[in-house]
Short mmCIF file of C-alpha atoms and ligand atoms in Angstrom, two decimals:
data_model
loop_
_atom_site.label_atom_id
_atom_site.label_comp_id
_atom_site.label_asym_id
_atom_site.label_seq_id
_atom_site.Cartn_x
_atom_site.Cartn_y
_atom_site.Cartn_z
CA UNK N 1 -33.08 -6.00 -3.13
CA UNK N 2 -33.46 -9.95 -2.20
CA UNK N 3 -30.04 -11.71 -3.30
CA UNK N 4 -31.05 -15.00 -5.20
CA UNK N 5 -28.85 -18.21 -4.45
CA UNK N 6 -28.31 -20.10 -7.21
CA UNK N 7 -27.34 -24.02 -6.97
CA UNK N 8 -23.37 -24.25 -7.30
CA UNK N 9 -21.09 -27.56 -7.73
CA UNK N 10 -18.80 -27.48 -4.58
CA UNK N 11 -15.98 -28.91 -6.75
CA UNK N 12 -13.23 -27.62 -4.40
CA UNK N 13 -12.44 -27.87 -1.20
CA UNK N 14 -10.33 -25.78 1.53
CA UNK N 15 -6.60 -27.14 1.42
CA UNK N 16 -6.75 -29.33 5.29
CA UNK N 17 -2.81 -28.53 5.16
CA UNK N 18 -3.16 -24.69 5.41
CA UNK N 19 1.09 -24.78 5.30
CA UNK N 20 0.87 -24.47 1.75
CA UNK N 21 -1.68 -21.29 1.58
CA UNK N 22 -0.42 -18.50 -0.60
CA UNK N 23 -1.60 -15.30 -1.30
CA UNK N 24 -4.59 -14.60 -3.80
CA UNK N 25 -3.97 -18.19 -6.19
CA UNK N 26 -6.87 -19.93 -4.70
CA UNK N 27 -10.96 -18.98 -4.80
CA UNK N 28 -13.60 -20.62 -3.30
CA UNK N 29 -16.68 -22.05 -5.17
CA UNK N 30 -19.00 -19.54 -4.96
CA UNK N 31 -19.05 -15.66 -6.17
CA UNK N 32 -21.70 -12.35 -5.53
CA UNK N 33 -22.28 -10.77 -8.35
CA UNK N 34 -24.86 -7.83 -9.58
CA UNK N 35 -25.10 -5.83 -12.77
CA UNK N 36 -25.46 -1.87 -13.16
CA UNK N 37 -27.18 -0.04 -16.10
CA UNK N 38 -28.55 3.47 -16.15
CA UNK N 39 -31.95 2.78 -16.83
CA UNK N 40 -32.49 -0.01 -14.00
CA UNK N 41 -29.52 1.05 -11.67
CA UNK N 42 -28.09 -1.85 -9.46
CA UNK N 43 -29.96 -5.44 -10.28
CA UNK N 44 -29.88 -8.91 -10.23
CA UNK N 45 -28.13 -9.64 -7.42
CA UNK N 46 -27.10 -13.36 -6.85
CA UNK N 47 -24.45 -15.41 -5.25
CA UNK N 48 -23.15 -18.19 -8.18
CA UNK N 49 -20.78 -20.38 -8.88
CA UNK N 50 -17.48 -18.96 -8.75
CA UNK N 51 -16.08 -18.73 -12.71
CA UNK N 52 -15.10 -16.82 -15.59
CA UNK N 53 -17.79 -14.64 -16.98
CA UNK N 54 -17.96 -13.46 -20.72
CA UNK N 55 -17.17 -9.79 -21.79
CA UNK N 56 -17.26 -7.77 -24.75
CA UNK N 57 -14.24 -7.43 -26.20
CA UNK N 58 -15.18 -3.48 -26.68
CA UNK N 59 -15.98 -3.54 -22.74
CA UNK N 60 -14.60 -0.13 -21.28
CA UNK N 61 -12.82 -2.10 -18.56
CA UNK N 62 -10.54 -3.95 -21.14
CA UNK N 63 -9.62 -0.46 -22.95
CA UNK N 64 -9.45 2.38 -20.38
CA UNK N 65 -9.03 0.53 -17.10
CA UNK N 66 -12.12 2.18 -15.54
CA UNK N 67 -12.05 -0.37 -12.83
CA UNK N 68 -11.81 0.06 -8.36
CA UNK N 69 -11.50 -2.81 -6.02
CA UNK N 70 -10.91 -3.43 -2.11
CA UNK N 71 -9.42 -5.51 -0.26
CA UNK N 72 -10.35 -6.93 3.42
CA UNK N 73 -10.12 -10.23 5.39
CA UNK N 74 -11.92 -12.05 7.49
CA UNK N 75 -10.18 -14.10 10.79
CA UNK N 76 -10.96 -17.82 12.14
CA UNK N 77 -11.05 -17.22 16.06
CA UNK N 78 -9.42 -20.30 17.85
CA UNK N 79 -13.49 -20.59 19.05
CA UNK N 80 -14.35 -21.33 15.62
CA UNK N 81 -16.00 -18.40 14.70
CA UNK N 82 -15.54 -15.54 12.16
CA UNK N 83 -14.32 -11.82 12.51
CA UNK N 84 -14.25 -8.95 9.30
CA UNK N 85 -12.07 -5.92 10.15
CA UNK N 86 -13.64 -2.85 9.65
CA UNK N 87 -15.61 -3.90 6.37
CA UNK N 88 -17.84 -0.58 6.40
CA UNK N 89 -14.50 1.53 5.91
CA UNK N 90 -13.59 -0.76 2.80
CA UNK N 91 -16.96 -0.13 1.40
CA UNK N 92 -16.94 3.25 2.27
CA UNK N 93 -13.85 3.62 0.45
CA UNK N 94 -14.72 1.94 -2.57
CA UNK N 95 -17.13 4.49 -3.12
CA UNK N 96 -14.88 7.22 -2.65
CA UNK N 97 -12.62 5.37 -5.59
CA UNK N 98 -16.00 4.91 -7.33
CA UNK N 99 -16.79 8.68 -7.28
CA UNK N 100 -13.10 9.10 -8.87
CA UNK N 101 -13.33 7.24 -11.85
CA UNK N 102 -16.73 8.11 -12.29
CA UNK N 103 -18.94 5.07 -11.42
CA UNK N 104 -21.84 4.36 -9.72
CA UNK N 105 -22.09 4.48 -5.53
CA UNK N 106 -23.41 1.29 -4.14
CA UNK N 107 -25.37 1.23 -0.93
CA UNK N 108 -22.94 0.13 1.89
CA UNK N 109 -25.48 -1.47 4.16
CA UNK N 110 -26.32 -3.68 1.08
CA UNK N 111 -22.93 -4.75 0.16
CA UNK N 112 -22.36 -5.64 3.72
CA UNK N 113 -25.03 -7.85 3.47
CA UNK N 114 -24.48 -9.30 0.33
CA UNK N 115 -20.52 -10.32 1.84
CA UNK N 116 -21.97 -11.68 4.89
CA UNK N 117 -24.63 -13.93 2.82
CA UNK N 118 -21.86 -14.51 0.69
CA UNK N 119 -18.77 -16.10 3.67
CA UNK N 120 -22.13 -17.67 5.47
CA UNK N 121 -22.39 -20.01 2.59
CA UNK N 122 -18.56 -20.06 2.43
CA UNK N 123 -17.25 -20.05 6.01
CA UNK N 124 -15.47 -23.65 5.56
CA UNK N 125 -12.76 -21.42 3.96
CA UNK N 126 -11.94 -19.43 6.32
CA UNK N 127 -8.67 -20.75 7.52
CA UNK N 128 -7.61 -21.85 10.90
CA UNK N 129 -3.66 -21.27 11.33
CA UNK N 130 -2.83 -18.07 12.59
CA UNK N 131 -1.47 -15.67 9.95
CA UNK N 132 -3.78 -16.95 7.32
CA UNK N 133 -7.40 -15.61 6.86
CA UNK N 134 -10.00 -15.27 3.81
CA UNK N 135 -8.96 -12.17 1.59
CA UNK N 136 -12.07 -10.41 0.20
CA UNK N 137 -11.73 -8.90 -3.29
CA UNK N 138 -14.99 -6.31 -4.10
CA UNK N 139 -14.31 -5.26 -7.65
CA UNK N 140 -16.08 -3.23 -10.00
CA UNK N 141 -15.63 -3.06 -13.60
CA UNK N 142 -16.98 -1.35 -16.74
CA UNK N 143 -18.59 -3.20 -18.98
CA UNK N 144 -20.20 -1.11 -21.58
CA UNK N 145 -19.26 -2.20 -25.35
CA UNK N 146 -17.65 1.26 -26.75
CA UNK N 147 -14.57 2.46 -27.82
CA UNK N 148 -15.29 6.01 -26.84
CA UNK N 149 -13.35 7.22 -23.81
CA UNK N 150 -15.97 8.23 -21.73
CA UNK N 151 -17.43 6.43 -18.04
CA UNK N 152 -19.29 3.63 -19.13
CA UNK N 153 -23.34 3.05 -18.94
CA UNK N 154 -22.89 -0.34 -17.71
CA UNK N 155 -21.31 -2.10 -14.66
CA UNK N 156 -20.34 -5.33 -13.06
CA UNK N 157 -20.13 -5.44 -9.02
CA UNK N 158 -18.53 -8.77 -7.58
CA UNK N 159 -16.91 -9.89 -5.01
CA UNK N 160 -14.29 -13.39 -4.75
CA UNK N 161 -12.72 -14.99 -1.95
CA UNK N 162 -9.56 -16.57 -1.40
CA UNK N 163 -8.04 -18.28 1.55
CA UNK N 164 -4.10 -17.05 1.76
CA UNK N 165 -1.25 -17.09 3.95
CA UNK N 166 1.27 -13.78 4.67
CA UNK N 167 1.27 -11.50 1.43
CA UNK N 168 4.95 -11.12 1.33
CA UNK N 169 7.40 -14.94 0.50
CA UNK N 170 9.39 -14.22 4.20
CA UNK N 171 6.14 -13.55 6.39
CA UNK N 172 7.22 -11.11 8.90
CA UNK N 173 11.40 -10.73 7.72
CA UNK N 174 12.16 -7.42 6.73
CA UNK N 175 11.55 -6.74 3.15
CA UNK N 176 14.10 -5.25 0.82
CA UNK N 177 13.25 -1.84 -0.69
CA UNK N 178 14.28 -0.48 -3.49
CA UNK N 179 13.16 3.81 -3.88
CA UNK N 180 12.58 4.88 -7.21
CA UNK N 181 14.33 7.96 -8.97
CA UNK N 182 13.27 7.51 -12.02
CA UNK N 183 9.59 6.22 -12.20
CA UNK N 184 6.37 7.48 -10.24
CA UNK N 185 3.49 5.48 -9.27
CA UNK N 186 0.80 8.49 -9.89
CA UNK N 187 1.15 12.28 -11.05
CA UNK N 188 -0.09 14.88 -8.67
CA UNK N 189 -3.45 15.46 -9.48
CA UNK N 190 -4.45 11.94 -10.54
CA UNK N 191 -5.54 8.57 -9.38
CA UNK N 192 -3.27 7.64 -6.59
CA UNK N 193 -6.14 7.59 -3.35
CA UNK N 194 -8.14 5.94 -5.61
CA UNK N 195 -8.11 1.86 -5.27
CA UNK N 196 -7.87 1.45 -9.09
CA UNK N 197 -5.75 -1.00 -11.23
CA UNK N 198 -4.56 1.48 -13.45
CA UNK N 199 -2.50 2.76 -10.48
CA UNK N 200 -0.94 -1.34 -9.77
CA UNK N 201 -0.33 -1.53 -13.96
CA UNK N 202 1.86 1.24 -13.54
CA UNK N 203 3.79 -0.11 -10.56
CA UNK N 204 4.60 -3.04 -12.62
CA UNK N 205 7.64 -2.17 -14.77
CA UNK N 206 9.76 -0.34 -11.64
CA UNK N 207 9.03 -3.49 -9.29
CA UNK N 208 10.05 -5.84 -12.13
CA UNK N 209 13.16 -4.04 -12.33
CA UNK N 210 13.25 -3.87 -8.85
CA UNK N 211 12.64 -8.06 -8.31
CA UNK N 212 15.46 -8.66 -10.61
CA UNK N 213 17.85 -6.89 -8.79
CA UNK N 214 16.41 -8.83 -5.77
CA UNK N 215 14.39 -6.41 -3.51
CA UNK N 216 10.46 -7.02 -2.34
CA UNK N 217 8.81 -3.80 -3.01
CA UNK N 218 9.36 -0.04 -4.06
CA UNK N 219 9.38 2.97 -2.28
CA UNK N 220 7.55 6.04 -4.12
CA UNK N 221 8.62 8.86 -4.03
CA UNK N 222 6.48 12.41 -5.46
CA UNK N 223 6.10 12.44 -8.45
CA UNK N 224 6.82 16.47 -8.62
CA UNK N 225 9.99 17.32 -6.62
CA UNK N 226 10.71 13.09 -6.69
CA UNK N 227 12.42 13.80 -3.29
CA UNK N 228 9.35 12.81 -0.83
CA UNK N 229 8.14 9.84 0.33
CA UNK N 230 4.77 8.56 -0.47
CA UNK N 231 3.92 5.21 -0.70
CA UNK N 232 5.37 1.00 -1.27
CA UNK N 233 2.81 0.38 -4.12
CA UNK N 234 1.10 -2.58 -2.02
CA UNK N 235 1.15 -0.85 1.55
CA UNK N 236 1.45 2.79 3.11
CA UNK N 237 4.38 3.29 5.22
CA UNK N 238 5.42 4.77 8.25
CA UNK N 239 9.09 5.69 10.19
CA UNK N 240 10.02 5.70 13.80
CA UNK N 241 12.10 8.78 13.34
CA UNK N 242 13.75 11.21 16.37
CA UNK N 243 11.17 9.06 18.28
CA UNK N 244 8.03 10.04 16.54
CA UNK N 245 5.73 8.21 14.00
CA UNK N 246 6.13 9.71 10.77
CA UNK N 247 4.45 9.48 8.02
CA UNK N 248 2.78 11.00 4.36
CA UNK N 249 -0.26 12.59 4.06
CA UNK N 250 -3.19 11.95 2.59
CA UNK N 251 -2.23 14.16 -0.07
CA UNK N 252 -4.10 12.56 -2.55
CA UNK N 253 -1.66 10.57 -4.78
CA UNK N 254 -1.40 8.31 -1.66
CA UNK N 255 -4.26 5.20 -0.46
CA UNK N 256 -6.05 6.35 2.74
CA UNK N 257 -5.25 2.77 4.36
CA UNK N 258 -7.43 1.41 6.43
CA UNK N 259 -4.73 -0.36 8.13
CA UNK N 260 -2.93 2.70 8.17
CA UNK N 261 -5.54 4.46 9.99
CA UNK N 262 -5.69 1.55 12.53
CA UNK N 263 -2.19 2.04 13.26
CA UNK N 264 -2.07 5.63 13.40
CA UNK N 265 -4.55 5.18 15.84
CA UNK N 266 -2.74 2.23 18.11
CA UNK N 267 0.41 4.62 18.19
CA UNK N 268 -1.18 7.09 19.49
CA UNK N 269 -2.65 5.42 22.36
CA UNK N 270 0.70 3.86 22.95
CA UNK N 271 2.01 7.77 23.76
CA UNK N 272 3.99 8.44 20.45
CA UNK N 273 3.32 11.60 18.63
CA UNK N 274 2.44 11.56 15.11
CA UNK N 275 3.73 13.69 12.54
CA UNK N 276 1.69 13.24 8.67
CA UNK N 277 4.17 15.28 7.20
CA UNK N 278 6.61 14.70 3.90
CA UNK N 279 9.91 12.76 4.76
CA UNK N 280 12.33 13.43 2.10
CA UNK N 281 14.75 10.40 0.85
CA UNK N 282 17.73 11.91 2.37
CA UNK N 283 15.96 11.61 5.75
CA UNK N 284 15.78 8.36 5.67
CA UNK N 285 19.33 7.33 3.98
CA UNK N 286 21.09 9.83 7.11
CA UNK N 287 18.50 9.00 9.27
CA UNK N 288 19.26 5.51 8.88
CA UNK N 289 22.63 6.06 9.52
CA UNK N 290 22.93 8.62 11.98
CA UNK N 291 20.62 6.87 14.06
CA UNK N 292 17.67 9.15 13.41
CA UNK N 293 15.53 6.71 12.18
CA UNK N 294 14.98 3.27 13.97
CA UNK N 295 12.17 1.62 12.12
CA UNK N 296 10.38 1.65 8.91
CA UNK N 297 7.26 -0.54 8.52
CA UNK N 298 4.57 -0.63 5.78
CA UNK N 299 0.88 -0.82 6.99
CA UNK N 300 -1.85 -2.48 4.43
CA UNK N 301 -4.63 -5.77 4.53
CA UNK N 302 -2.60 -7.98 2.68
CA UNK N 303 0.60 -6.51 4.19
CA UNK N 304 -0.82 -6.55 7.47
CA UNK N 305 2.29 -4.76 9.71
CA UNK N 306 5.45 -5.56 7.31
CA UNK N 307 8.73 -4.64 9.04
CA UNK N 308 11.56 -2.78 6.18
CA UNK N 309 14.75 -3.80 6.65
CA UNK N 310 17.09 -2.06 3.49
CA UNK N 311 16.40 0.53 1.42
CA UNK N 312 18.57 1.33 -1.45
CA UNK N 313 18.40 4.80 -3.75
CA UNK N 314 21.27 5.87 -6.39
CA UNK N 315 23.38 2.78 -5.67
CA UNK N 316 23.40 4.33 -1.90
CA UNK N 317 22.08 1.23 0.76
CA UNK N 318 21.23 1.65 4.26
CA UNK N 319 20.12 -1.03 6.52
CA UNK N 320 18.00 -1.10 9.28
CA UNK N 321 17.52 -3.13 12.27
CA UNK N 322 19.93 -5.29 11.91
CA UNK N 323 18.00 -7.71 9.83
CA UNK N 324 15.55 -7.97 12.43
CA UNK N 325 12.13 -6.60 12.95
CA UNK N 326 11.49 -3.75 15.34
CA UNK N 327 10.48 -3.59 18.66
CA UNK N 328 7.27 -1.30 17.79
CA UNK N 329 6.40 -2.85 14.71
CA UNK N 330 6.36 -6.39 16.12
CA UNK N 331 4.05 -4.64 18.77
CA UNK N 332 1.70 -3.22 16.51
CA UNK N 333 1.79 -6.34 14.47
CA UNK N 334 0.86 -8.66 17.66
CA UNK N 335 -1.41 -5.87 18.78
CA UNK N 336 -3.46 -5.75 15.18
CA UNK N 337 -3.60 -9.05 14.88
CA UNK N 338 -4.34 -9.65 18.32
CA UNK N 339 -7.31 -7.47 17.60
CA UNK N 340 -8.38 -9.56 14.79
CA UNK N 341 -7.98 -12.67 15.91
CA UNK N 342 -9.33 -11.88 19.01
CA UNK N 343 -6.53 -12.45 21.48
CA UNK N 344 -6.79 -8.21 22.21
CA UNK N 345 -10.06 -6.36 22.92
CA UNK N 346 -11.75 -4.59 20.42
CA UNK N 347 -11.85 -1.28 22.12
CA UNK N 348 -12.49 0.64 19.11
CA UNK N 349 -15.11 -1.75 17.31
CA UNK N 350 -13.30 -2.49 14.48
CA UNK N 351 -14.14 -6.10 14.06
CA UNK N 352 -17.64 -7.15 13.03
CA UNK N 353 -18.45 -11.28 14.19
CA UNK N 354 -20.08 -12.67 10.73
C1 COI H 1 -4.48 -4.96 -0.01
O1 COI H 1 -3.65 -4.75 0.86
O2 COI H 1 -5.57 -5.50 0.24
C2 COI H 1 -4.25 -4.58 -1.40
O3 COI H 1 -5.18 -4.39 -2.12
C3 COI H 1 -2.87 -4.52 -1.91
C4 COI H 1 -2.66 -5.50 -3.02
C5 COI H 1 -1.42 -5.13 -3.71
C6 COI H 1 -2.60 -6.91 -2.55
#
């Protein structure tokens, strides 16, 4: 499939003081963007201007969230040019979500194209400060007009930019987390490895609670025995405990990270032993306390490598680090985004030069 370029007004421009980036308020001027219906399959592929597009009200999207998305970034080198990390896996991935809420596969090799035609007409906003980078969005959406609850006959593929800064206020401070007893993020059995929104809308009410009683981000625990730990909502997590990197497994209510991988994979070579097992809460409370447990850090793209610092469950708080990041986690931080920004080798050809 050729991708048409259509003429777009270049009526922003990348911020020159990138101390004010944020994460995921800004988008760049232009947009890829392709339809899906059954009788034609994927078509019209084009790269636009960047903008609100119409839908029908009826749209399935807008009634039963049948909806997937990704997330990936791509790093300005201090030479100037432009690194992705591990884009295949993200597209790989958003097929698996695609095959779970029953929407078409797209061809990987093709999207890969279509986001490096895409950042080659939009590389000015890549930004330059370490820390910062272009956050890639790949959505899909249903678009059929029905009310029936059913997977739809139509699609929209696209795929925004936006030039941000560290996903979390405090950049690399320890964030505040608050574990859940009374909510879950998924059931067992249903959309959790799946990069869907339905799975974020239903984060939303426990982390507002959680935000007004001042913490970042909450822990999940299972949703059956609600004694195991899966998953911070933005970000997988992981524990230096009794030495050894622990973490869930991919169970299936939990996001098979990318970064996550990555990481699992950097500890390894660094000598620790892994252990994808479930870590119940009361690990982690004694384990903070008796010394058990010496780190806690959640792994994801926007996240990056985000050192915890407090956890609190029942009214019970435990602290961690003294405020201060860990020794491994500030490794694997430097070391990841060493890797990405090019500082560390690539020994594992993760990063793709646009
Ligand atoms: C990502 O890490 O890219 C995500 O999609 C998480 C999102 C909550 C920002």
């Amino acid at each position: 499939m050729d991708i048409k370029i259509l003429p777009v007004n270049e009526t922003k421009q990348p911020v020159k003081d990138e101390s004010h980036l944020v994460f995921g308020k800004e988008f760049t001027n232009r947009m890829f963007i392709m339809e899906f219906d059954r009788d034609k399959g994927w078509h019209s592929p084009r790269i636009q201007q960047y903008g609100p597009f119409s839908l029908d009200p009826a749209a399935l999207v807008l009634h039963y969230a049948q909806e997937i998305f990704e997330g990936l970034k791509a790093f300005r080198r201090p030479d100037g040019s432009i690194a992705l990390f591990r884009p295949r896996d993200n597209f790989e991935r958003f097929n698996l979500s695609a095959e779970r809420m029953c929407m078409p596969q797209l061809d990987v090799d093709f999207c890969l194209r279509s986001l490096n035609e895409l950042l080659k007409l939009e590389q000015d906003w890549v930004p330059h400060t370490e820390g910062t980078s272009l956050y890639i969005r790949p959505t899909m959406i249903a678009t059929e007009p029905v009310l029936g609850v059913k997977p739809a006959d139509s699609y929209l593929f696209y795929i925004i930019l936006s030039p941000v800064a560290a996903y979390y206020k405090g950049g690399l401070s320890p964030v505040k987390i608050w574990v859940s007893d009374e909510y879950a993020r998924v059931p067992s059995g249903g959309t959790g490895e799946a990069k869907t929104g339905g799975n974020y809308a239903s984060s939303l009410y426990a982390s507002t609670l959680a935000s007004e009683k001042g913490y970042d981000q909450v822990l999940w625990l299972d949703s059956v025995e609600r004694k195991y730990v899966e998953e911070v909502g933005s970000m997988n997590i992981c524990f230096l405990y009794d030495g050894k990197i622990v973490t869930s497994p991919l169970c299936g209510s939990i996001l098979n990270g990318i970064t996550r991988r990555s990481i699992l994979t950097l500890v390894d070579e660094f000598g620790y032993e892994i252990e994808e097992r479930a870590l119940s809460i009361d690990e982690i409370l004694d384990g903070s306390e008796n010394g058990r447990l010496t780190e806690a850090f959640g792994t994801g793209t926007a996240a990056v490598v985000s050192p915890v610092g407090q956890f609190t469950y029942k009214g019970r708080n435990v602290l961690l680090g003294n405020g201060k990041a860990g020794e491994l986690t500030m490794k694997l931080y430097d070391t990841l985004t060493g890797i990405q920004y090019g500082r560390i080798e690539d020994k594992h050809n993760w990063v793709k030069m646009l």
